[in-house]
Amino acid sequence: MHDAIGFRNTLTGKNYTIEWYELFQLGNCTFPHLRPEMDAPFWCNQGAACFFEGIDDKHWKENGTLALVATMSGNTFNKMAEWVKQDNETGIYYETWTVQASPGKGVETWFESYDCSKFVLRTYEKLAEFGAEFKKIETNYTRIFLYSGEPTYLGNETSIFGPKGNKTLASVIKKFYDLFKPNLSTKEFLLSLLKIFDSVIMHREFYLFYNFEYWFLPMKFPFVKITYEEIPLPTRHTLPDLLGDAPTRLLPGAALQLDLSRCT
């Protein structure tokens, strides 16, 4: 499941794609590696934006959708490009889960995800702020939810796994994450799946690593859910800057497209 933004330069006819994604694959961003020589779980949960020439039209059309969502000036594009650089330097960690108290709108959200779709939505808001004109069309995004009662703060790596940490809690957390280790045989995978069911569904326990901290989630029905929902496009906040000095190295007169895919 993936979301990205495509651009077409109306002067040159060239296409470009920008996307924000996990650098070490989704599984590695969602769960850590456990190493015998390390007390603490080892996380590979970095994410970053990448900009490259071309749009893989065939891939998006076969696995999702490809639709024109907005037009803008080259100067607006240049402002967005500078913002993307700043955003890329401040938000560097991928977070898979959105954690809510229950399904539906207007309920308590304990933790927000930080993934490819959130990058697209953040970029849209900035483009609207800079003057991009969005069309009135439907855009949908895949989200993965956990449902939990009020989370309990457990501590960070040092307070839990450090020399003066809580060895009992450290053992419990590592035992939980060991259920999700990769590269299992079919028999091991099925056994692990049964243990995950017992821990998350029967005992209603989940341990979340979020922003360098560990939290305990008292899980609630329906526990886990994948949704495909519409999120409205933003409205323009300011008049478009059509006459400013736009560096020629970036895209003047670009039209904006959304690449929205549900492929795995």
PDB file of C-alpha atoms in Angstrom:
ATOM      1  CA  MET A   1       0.000   0.000   0.000  1.00  0.00           C
ATOM      2  CA  HIS A   2       1.582   3.229  -1.097  1.00  0.00           C
ATOM      3  CA  ASP A   3       0.892   6.878  -1.939  1.00  0.00           C
ATOM      4  CA  ALA A   4       3.052   9.323  -3.889  1.00  0.00           C
ATOM      5  CA  ILE A   5       2.811  12.599  -5.817  1.00  0.00           C
ATOM      6  CA  GLY A   6       3.638  12.990  -9.496  1.00  0.00           C
ATOM      7  CA  PHE A   7       4.403  16.226 -11.339  1.00  0.00           C
ATOM      8  CA  ARG A   8       4.253  17.109 -15.024  1.00  0.00           C
ATOM      9  CA  ASN A   9       6.183  20.098 -16.342  1.00  0.00           C
ATOM     10  CA  THR A  10       3.854  21.653 -18.910  1.00  0.00           C
ATOM     11  CA  LEU A  11       6.758  23.437 -20.636  1.00  0.00           C
ATOM     12  CA  THR A  12       9.072  20.451 -21.099  1.00  0.00           C
ATOM     13  CA  GLY A  13       6.557  17.589 -20.890  1.00  0.00           C
ATOM     14  CA  LYS A  14       8.764  15.746 -18.403  1.00  0.00           C
ATOM     15  CA  ASN A  15       7.290  13.853 -15.455  1.00  0.00           C
ATOM     16  CA  TYR A  16       8.627  13.514 -11.909  1.00  0.00           C
ATOM     17  CA  THR A  17       7.677  11.596  -8.770  1.00  0.00           C
ATOM     18  CA  ILE A  18       8.150  12.455  -5.124  1.00  0.00           C
ATOM     19  CA  GLU A  19       7.406   9.938  -2.386  1.00  0.00           C
ATOM     20  CA  TRP A  20       8.168   9.383   1.283  1.00  0.00           C
ATOM     21  CA  TYR A  21       8.766   5.818   2.324  1.00  0.00           C
ATOM     22  CA  GLU A  22      10.447   3.499   4.784  1.00  0.00           C
ATOM     23  CA  LEU A  23      14.133   3.040   3.992  1.00  0.00           C
ATOM     24  CA  PHE A  24      14.352  -0.533   5.287  1.00  0.00           C
ATOM     25  CA  GLN A  25      10.985  -2.020   4.247  1.00  0.00           C
ATOM     26  CA  LEU A  26       7.723  -1.927   6.173  1.00  0.00           C
ATOM     27  CA  GLY A  27       8.342  -4.922   8.439  1.00  0.00           C
ATOM     28  CA  ASN A  28      11.663  -3.541   9.677  1.00  0.00           C
ATOM     29  CA  CYS A  29      10.048  -0.169  10.413  1.00  0.00           C
ATOM     30  CA  THR A  30       7.142  -1.715  12.296  1.00  0.00           C
ATOM     31  CA  PHE A  31       9.052  -4.197  14.456  1.00  0.00           C
ATOM     32  CA  PRO A  32      12.668  -4.259  15.680  1.00  0.00           C
ATOM     33  CA  HIS A  33      15.457  -6.787  15.369  1.00  0.00           C
ATOM     34  CA  LEU A  34      16.518  -8.610  18.510  1.00  0.00           C
ATOM     35  CA  ARG A  35      20.261  -9.216  18.727  1.00  0.00           C
ATOM     36  CA  PRO A  36      21.852 -11.466  21.365  1.00  0.00           C
ATOM     37  CA  GLU A  37      24.733  -9.036  21.868  1.00  0.00           C
ATOM     38  CA  MET A  38      22.393  -6.071  22.494  1.00  0.00           C
ATOM     39  CA  ASP A  39      20.080  -5.594  25.478  1.00  0.00           C
ATOM     40  CA  ALA A  40      17.734  -3.201  23.672  1.00  0.00           C
ATOM     41  CA  PRO A  41      15.754  -3.970  20.484  1.00  0.00           C
ATOM     42  CA  PHE A  42      17.450  -2.573  17.373  1.00  0.00           C
ATOM     43  CA  TRP A  43      15.168  -0.373  15.235  1.00  0.00           C
ATOM     44  CA  CYS A  44      15.528   0.288  11.499  1.00  0.00           C
ATOM     45  CA  ASN A  45      12.549   2.655  11.280  1.00  0.00           C
ATOM     46  CA  GLN A  46      13.942   5.561   9.276  1.00  0.00           C
ATOM     47  CA  GLY A  47      11.913   7.160   6.486  1.00  0.00           C
ATOM     48  CA  ALA A  48      12.744   9.811   3.892  1.00  0.00           C
ATOM     49  CA  ALA A  49      11.445  11.662   0.836  1.00  0.00           C
ATOM     50  CA  CYS A  50      12.874  10.795  -2.570  1.00  0.00           C
ATOM     51  CA  PHE A  51      12.479  12.823  -5.797  1.00  0.00           C
ATOM     52  CA  PHE A  52      13.222  11.280  -9.181  1.00  0.00           C
ATOM     53  CA  GLU A  53      12.408  11.699 -12.865  1.00  0.00           C
ATOM     54  CA  GLY A  54       9.491   9.830 -14.402  1.00  0.00           C
ATOM     55  CA  ILE A  55       6.174   8.344 -13.275  1.00  0.00           C
ATOM     56  CA  ASP A  56       5.564   4.615 -13.505  1.00  0.00           C
ATOM     57  CA  ASP A  57       2.131   5.030 -15.116  1.00  0.00           C
ATOM     58  CA  LYS A  58       1.671   1.320 -15.806  1.00  0.00           C
ATOM     59  CA  HIS A  59       2.342   0.360 -12.193  1.00  0.00           C
ATOM     60  CA  TRP A  60      -0.022   2.942 -10.696  1.00  0.00           C
ATOM     61  CA  LYS A  61      -2.858   2.314 -13.149  1.00  0.00           C
ATOM     62  CA  GLU A  62      -2.691  -1.469 -12.744  1.00  0.00           C
ATOM     63  CA  ASN A  63      -2.434  -1.453  -8.942  1.00  0.00           C
ATOM     64  CA  GLY A  64      -4.226   1.725  -7.915  1.00  0.00           C
ATOM     65  CA  THR A  65      -5.175   5.068  -9.448  1.00  0.00           C
ATOM     66  CA  LEU A  66      -3.454   7.940 -11.236  1.00  0.00           C
ATOM     67  CA  ALA A  67      -5.411  11.218 -11.223  1.00  0.00           C
ATOM     68  CA  LEU A  68      -4.816  14.922 -11.782  1.00  0.00           C
ATOM     69  CA  VAL A  69      -5.563  16.713  -8.512  1.00  0.00           C
ATOM     70  CA  ALA A  70      -4.156  20.254  -8.908  1.00  0.00           C
ATOM     71  CA  THR A  71      -2.283  22.797 -11.009  1.00  0.00           C
ATOM     72  CA  MET A  72       0.239  25.369  -9.814  1.00  0.00           C
ATOM     73  CA  SER A  73       2.964  27.740 -10.892  1.00  0.00           C
ATOM     74  CA  GLY A  74       6.656  26.960 -11.006  1.00  0.00           C
ATOM     75  CA  ASN A  75       7.250  29.392  -8.166  1.00  0.00           C
ATOM     76  CA  THR A  76       4.787  27.495  -6.000  1.00  0.00           C
ATOM     77  CA  PHE A  77       6.646  24.298  -6.852  1.00  0.00           C
ATOM     78  CA  ASN A  78       9.955  25.866  -5.801  1.00  0.00           C
ATOM     79  CA  LYS A  79       8.499  26.866  -2.427  1.00  0.00           C
ATOM     80  CA  MET A  80       7.230  23.323  -1.960  1.00  0.00           C
ATOM     81  CA  ALA A  81      10.656  21.891  -2.829  1.00  0.00           C
ATOM     82  CA  GLU A  82      12.303  23.997  -0.108  1.00  0.00           C
ATOM     83  CA  TRP A  83       9.659  22.902   2.376  1.00  0.00           C
ATOM     84  CA  VAL A  84      10.200  19.214   1.468  1.00  0.00           C
ATOM     85  CA  LYS A  85      13.908  19.586   2.296  1.00  0.00           C
ATOM     86  CA  GLN A  86      13.013  21.003   5.726  1.00  0.00           C
ATOM     87  CA  ASP A  87      10.357  18.357   6.335  1.00  0.00           C
ATOM     88  CA  ASN A  88      12.825  15.640   5.357  1.00  0.00           C
ATOM     89  CA  GLU A  89      15.308  16.838   7.948  1.00  0.00           C
ATOM     90  CA  THR A  90      12.832  17.011  10.835  1.00  0.00           C
ATOM     91  CA  GLY A  91      10.574  13.984  10.337  1.00  0.00           C
ATOM     92  CA  ILE A  92      12.948  11.075   9.820  1.00  0.00           C
ATOM     93  CA  TYR A  93      11.174   8.133  11.468  1.00  0.00           C
ATOM     94  CA  TYR A  94       8.499   5.935   9.922  1.00  0.00           C
ATOM     95  CA  GLU A  95       5.495   4.995  12.060  1.00  0.00           C
ATOM     96  CA  THR A  96       3.064   2.383  10.747  1.00  0.00           C
ATOM     97  CA  TRP A  97       0.256   2.489  13.270  1.00  0.00           C
ATOM     98  CA  THR A  98      -2.547   4.934  13.971  1.00  0.00           C
ATOM     99  CA  VAL A  99      -3.746   4.163  17.502  1.00  0.00           C
ATOM    100  CA  GLN A 100      -7.319   5.143  18.410  1.00  0.00           C
ATOM    101  CA  ALA A 101      -9.719   4.485  21.258  1.00  0.00           C
ATOM    102  CA  SER A 102     -12.274   2.974  18.849  1.00  0.00           C
ATOM    103  CA  PRO A 103     -13.295   2.985  15.164  1.00  0.00           C
ATOM    104  CA  GLY A 104     -15.038   6.023  13.718  1.00  0.00           C
ATOM    105  CA  LYS A 105     -14.494   9.749  13.436  1.00  0.00           C
ATOM    106  CA  GLY A 106     -14.148  12.160  16.339  1.00  0.00           C
ATOM    107  CA  VAL A 107     -12.780   9.545  18.761  1.00  0.00           C
ATOM    108  CA  GLU A 108      -9.623   9.860  20.840  1.00  0.00           C
ATOM    109  CA  THR A 109      -6.464   9.357  18.800  1.00  0.00           C
ATOM    110  CA  TRP A 110      -3.584   8.272  20.997  1.00  0.00           C
ATOM    111  CA  PHE A 111      -0.883   8.107  18.292  1.00  0.00           C
ATOM    112  CA  GLU A 112      -0.820   9.281  14.667  1.00  0.00           C
ATOM    113  CA  SER A 113       0.942   7.313  11.950  1.00  0.00           C
ATOM    114  CA  TYR A 114       3.850   8.892  10.087  1.00  0.00           C
ATOM    115  CA  ASP A 115       3.997   7.268   6.683  1.00  0.00           C
ATOM    116  CA  CYS A 116       3.728   7.831   2.921  1.00  0.00           C
ATOM    117  CA  SER A 117       0.101   8.973   3.012  1.00  0.00           C
ATOM    118  CA  LYS A 118       0.791  11.477   5.793  1.00  0.00           C
ATOM    119  CA  PHE A 119       3.592  12.939   3.676  1.00  0.00           C
ATOM    120  CA  VAL A 120       1.209  13.355   0.731  1.00  0.00           C
ATOM    121  CA  LEU A 121      -1.370  15.067   2.967  1.00  0.00           C
ATOM    122  CA  ARG A 122       1.252  17.363   4.543  1.00  0.00           C
ATOM    123  CA  THR A 123       2.513  18.304   1.085  1.00  0.00           C
ATOM    124  CA  TYR A 124      -1.012  19.046  -0.145  1.00  0.00           C
ATOM    125  CA  GLU A 125      -1.600  21.373   2.797  1.00  0.00           C
ATOM    126  CA  LYS A 126       1.630  23.228   2.058  1.00  0.00           C
ATOM    127  CA  LEU A 127       0.782  23.499  -1.637  1.00  0.00           C
ATOM    128  CA  ALA A 128      -2.616  24.945  -0.724  1.00  0.00           C
ATOM    129  CA  GLU A 129      -0.867  27.401   1.581  1.00  0.00           C
ATOM    130  CA  PHE A 130       1.484  28.389  -1.258  1.00  0.00           C
ATOM    131  CA  GLY A 131      -1.400  28.873  -3.696  1.00  0.00           C
ATOM    132  CA  ALA A 132      -2.000  25.598  -5.563  1.00  0.00           C
ATOM    133  CA  GLU A 133      -5.495  25.194  -6.988  1.00  0.00           C
ATOM    134  CA  PHE A 134      -6.938  21.764  -6.130  1.00  0.00           C
ATOM    135  CA  LYS A 135      -9.708  20.053  -8.046  1.00  0.00           C
ATOM    136  CA  LYS A 136     -12.860  18.704  -6.419  1.00  0.00           C
ATOM    137  CA  ILE A 137     -12.203  14.981  -6.757  1.00  0.00           C
ATOM    138  CA  GLU A 138     -12.151  12.053  -4.343  1.00  0.00           C
ATOM    139  CA  THR A 139      -8.819  10.784  -3.040  1.00  0.00           C
ATOM    140  CA  ASN A 140      -8.553   7.735  -0.780  1.00  0.00           C
ATOM    141  CA  TYR A 141      -5.824   6.512   1.562  1.00  0.00           C
ATOM    142  CA  THR A 142      -5.076   3.202   3.235  1.00  0.00           C
ATOM    143  CA  ARG A 143      -4.539   3.393   6.995  1.00  0.00           C
ATOM    144  CA  ILE A 144      -3.669   0.713   9.552  1.00  0.00           C
ATOM    145  CA  PHE A 145      -5.305   1.132  12.969  1.00  0.00           C
ATOM    146  CA  LEU A 146      -4.755  -0.346  16.406  1.00  0.00           C
ATOM    147  CA  TYR A 147      -7.600   0.105  18.923  1.00  0.00           C
ATOM    148  CA  SER A 148      -6.645   0.577  22.535  1.00  0.00           C
ATOM    149  CA  GLY A 149      -7.652   1.977  25.874  1.00  0.00           C
ATOM    150  CA  GLU A 150      -5.539   4.789  27.300  1.00  0.00           C
ATOM    151  CA  PRO A 151      -1.844   3.883  26.722  1.00  0.00           C
ATOM    152  CA  THR A 152       0.581   3.553  29.617  1.00  0.00           C
ATOM    153  CA  TYR A 153       4.026   5.150  29.301  1.00  0.00           C
ATOM    154  CA  LEU A 154       6.773   2.624  30.033  1.00  0.00           C
ATOM    155  CA  GLY A 155       9.988   4.565  29.423  1.00  0.00           C
ATOM    156  CA  ASN A 156      12.745   4.917  26.866  1.00  0.00           C
ATOM    157  CA  GLU A 157      15.610   2.656  25.855  1.00  0.00           C
ATOM    158  CA  THR A 158      17.867   3.817  28.699  1.00  0.00           C
ATOM    159  CA  SER A 159      15.295   3.591  31.484  1.00  0.00           C
ATOM    160  CA  ILE A 160      14.113   0.130  30.406  1.00  0.00           C
ATOM    161  CA  PHE A 161      17.159  -1.587  28.899  1.00  0.00           C
ATOM    162  CA  GLY A 162      20.042   0.408  30.369  1.00  0.00           C
ATOM    163  CA  PRO A 163      22.347  -0.758  33.225  1.00  0.00           C
ATOM    164  CA  LYS A 164      19.831   0.558  35.758  1.00  0.00           C
ATOM    165  CA  GLY A 165      16.795  -0.402  33.711  1.00  0.00           C
ATOM    166  CA  ASN A 166      13.791  -2.559  34.512  1.00  0.00           C
ATOM    167  CA  LYS A 167      14.969  -6.070  33.638  1.00  0.00           C
ATOM    168  CA  THR A 168      11.528  -7.626  34.090  1.00  0.00           C
ATOM    169  CA  LEU A 169       9.861  -5.126  31.758  1.00  0.00           C
ATOM    170  CA  ALA A 170      12.754  -5.393  29.286  1.00  0.00           C
ATOM    171  CA  SER A 171      12.271  -9.164  29.128  1.00  0.00           C
ATOM    172  CA  VAL A 172       8.504  -8.818  28.558  1.00  0.00           C
ATOM    173  CA  ILE A 173       8.975  -6.324  25.700  1.00  0.00           C
ATOM    174  CA  LYS A 174      11.633  -8.441  23.988  1.00  0.00           C
ATOM    175  CA  LYS A 175       9.467 -11.541  24.347  1.00  0.00           C
ATOM    176  CA  PHE A 176       6.599  -9.673  22.667  1.00  0.00           C
ATOM    177  CA  TYR A 177       8.702  -8.450  19.738  1.00  0.00           C
ATOM    178  CA  ASP A 178      10.248 -11.885  19.305  1.00  0.00           C
ATOM    179  CA  LEU A 179       6.820 -13.026  18.041  1.00  0.00           C
ATOM    180  CA  PHE A 180       7.262 -10.823  14.956  1.00  0.00           C
ATOM    181  CA  LYS A 181      10.746 -11.841  13.893  1.00  0.00           C
ATOM    182  CA  PRO A 182      11.236 -12.373  10.130  1.00  0.00           C
ATOM    183  CA  ASN A 183      12.496 -15.298   8.059  1.00  0.00           C
ATOM    184  CA  LEU A 184      10.524 -18.036   9.780  1.00  0.00           C
ATOM    185  CA  SER A 185       9.760 -21.453   8.369  1.00  0.00           C
ATOM    186  CA  THR A 186       6.103 -22.222   7.658  1.00  0.00           C
ATOM    187  CA  LYS A 187       5.783 -24.176  10.898  1.00  0.00           C
ATOM    188  CA  GLU A 188       7.479 -21.424  12.921  1.00  0.00           C
ATOM    189  CA  PHE A 189       5.306 -18.760  11.280  1.00  0.00           C
ATOM    190  CA  LEU A 190       2.059 -20.568  12.116  1.00  0.00           C
ATOM    191  CA  LEU A 191       3.185 -21.107  15.706  1.00  0.00           C
ATOM    192  CA  SER A 192       4.181 -17.442  15.987  1.00  0.00           C
ATOM    193  CA  LEU A 193       0.796 -16.394  14.557  1.00  0.00           C
ATOM    194  CA  LEU A 194      -0.978 -18.368  17.278  1.00  0.00           C
ATOM    195  CA  LYS A 195       1.153 -16.685  19.940  1.00  0.00           C
ATOM    196  CA  ILE A 196       0.450 -13.238  18.464  1.00  0.00           C
ATOM    197  CA  PHE A 197      -3.282 -14.008  18.562  1.00  0.00           C
ATOM    198  CA  ASP A 198      -2.976 -15.083  22.184  1.00  0.00           C
ATOM    199  CA  SER A 199      -1.032 -11.972  23.188  1.00  0.00           C
ATOM    200  CA  VAL A 200      -2.909  -9.285  21.231  1.00  0.00           C
ATOM    201  CA  ILE A 201      -6.451 -10.687  21.073  1.00  0.00           C
ATOM    202  CA  MET A 202      -6.802 -12.983  24.093  1.00  0.00           C
ATOM    203  CA  HIS A 203      -4.623 -11.102  26.582  1.00  0.00           C
ATOM    204  CA  ARG A 204      -5.157  -7.720  24.848  1.00  0.00           C
ATOM    205  CA  GLU A 205      -1.530  -6.630  25.055  1.00  0.00           C
ATOM    206  CA  PHE A 206       0.551  -4.640  22.592  1.00  0.00           C
ATOM    207  CA  TYR A 207       3.868  -2.837  23.077  1.00  0.00           C
ATOM    208  CA  LEU A 208       4.363   0.236  20.895  1.00  0.00           C
ATOM    209  CA  PHE A 209       7.619   2.044  20.156  1.00  0.00           C
ATOM    210  CA  TYR A 210       6.818   5.663  19.288  1.00  0.00           C
ATOM    211  CA  ASN A 211       9.172   8.655  19.113  1.00  0.00           C
ATOM    212  CA  PHE A 212      11.966   6.852  21.040  1.00  0.00           C
ATOM    213  CA  GLU A 213       9.593   5.765  23.816  1.00  0.00           C
ATOM    214  CA  TYR A 214       7.823   2.537  24.728  1.00  0.00           C
ATOM    215  CA  TRP A 215       4.111   2.380  25.528  1.00  0.00           C
ATOM    216  CA  PHE A 216       1.759  -0.374  26.646  1.00  0.00           C
ATOM    217  CA  LEU A 217      -1.552  -0.557  24.763  1.00  0.00           C
ATOM    218  CA  PRO A 218      -4.516  -2.306  26.460  1.00  0.00           C
ATOM    219  CA  MET A 219      -6.077  -3.559  23.246  1.00  0.00           C
ATOM    220  CA  LYS A 220      -9.816  -3.284  22.503  1.00  0.00           C
ATOM    221  CA  PHE A 221     -12.142  -4.827  19.929  1.00  0.00           C
ATOM    222  CA  PRO A 222     -11.807  -4.844  16.893  1.00  0.00           C
ATOM    223  CA  PHE A 223      -8.076  -4.713  17.823  1.00  0.00           C
ATOM    224  CA  VAL A 224      -6.588  -4.158  14.322  1.00  0.00           C
ATOM    225  CA  LYS A 225      -8.182  -2.779  11.171  1.00  0.00           C
ATOM    226  CA  ILE A 226      -7.066  -1.687   7.694  1.00  0.00           C
ATOM    227  CA  THR A 227      -9.247   1.036   6.197  1.00  0.00           C
ATOM    228  CA  TYR A 228      -9.472   2.663   2.773  1.00  0.00           C
ATOM    229  CA  GLU A 229     -11.065   6.043   3.336  1.00  0.00           C
ATOM    230  CA  GLU A 230     -11.570   9.371   1.626  1.00  0.00           C
ATOM    231  CA  ILE A 231      -9.718  12.415   2.950  1.00  0.00           C
ATOM    232  CA  PRO A 232     -10.777  15.704   1.288  1.00  0.00           C
ATOM    233  CA  LEU A 233      -8.273  17.719  -0.716  1.00  0.00           C
ATOM    234  CA  PRO A 234      -7.377  21.078   0.831  1.00  0.00           C
ATOM    235  CA  THR A 235      -8.715  24.431  -0.335  1.00  0.00           C
ATOM    236  CA  ARG A 236      -6.389  27.208  -1.426  1.00  0.00           C
ATOM    237  CA  HIS A 237      -5.274  29.407   1.482  1.00  0.00           C
ATOM    238  CA  THR A 238      -3.581  32.196  -0.487  1.00  0.00           C
ATOM    239  CA  LEU A 239      -3.527  33.552  -4.013  1.00  0.00           C
ATOM    240  CA  PRO A 240      -1.091  31.661  -6.264  1.00  0.00           C
ATOM    241  CA  ASP A 241       2.285  33.310  -6.733  1.00  0.00           C
ATOM    242  CA  LEU A 242       2.457  33.398 -10.534  1.00  0.00           C
ATOM    243  CA  LEU A 243       4.911  36.246 -11.019  1.00  0.00           C
ATOM    244  CA  GLY A 244       7.652  35.588  -8.497  1.00  0.00           C
ATOM    245  CA  ASP A 245      11.239  34.797  -9.444  1.00  0.00           C
ATOM    246  CA  ALA A 246      11.348  31.024  -9.770  1.00  0.00           C
ATOM    247  CA  PRO A 247      14.773  29.387 -10.094  1.00  0.00           C
ATOM    248  CA  THR A 248      14.973  27.816 -13.532  1.00  0.00           C
ATOM    249  CA  ARG A 249      16.581  24.679 -12.105  1.00  0.00           C
ATOM    250  CA  LEU A 250      13.177  23.628 -10.726  1.00  0.00           C
ATOM    251  CA  LEU A 251       9.897  23.036 -12.504  1.00  0.00           C
ATOM    252  CA  PRO A 252       8.106  26.114 -13.891  1.00  0.00           C
ATOM    253  CA  GLY A 253       4.424  25.784 -14.737  1.00  0.00           C
ATOM    254  CA  ALA A 254       4.057  22.281 -13.328  1.00  0.00           C
ATOM    255  CA  ALA A 255       0.780  20.434 -13.110  1.00  0.00           C
ATOM    256  CA  LEU A 256       0.351  18.211 -10.078  1.00  0.00           C
ATOM    257  CA  GLN A 257      -0.825  14.613 -10.131  1.00  0.00           C
ATOM    258  CA  LEU A 258      -1.554  12.168  -7.342  1.00  0.00           C
ATOM    259  CA  ASP A 259      -0.339   8.599  -7.662  1.00  0.00           C
ATOM    260  CA  LEU A 260      -2.465   6.575  -5.264  1.00  0.00           C
ATOM    261  CA  SER A 261      -1.756   2.866  -5.052  1.00  0.00           C
ATOM    262  CA  ARG A 262      -2.948  -0.004  -2.907  1.00  0.00           C
ATOM    263  CA  CYS A 263      -0.288  -2.443  -4.037  1.00  0.00           C
ATOM    264  CA  THR A 264       1.851  -4.451  -1.660  1.00  0.00           C
TER     265      THR A 264
END
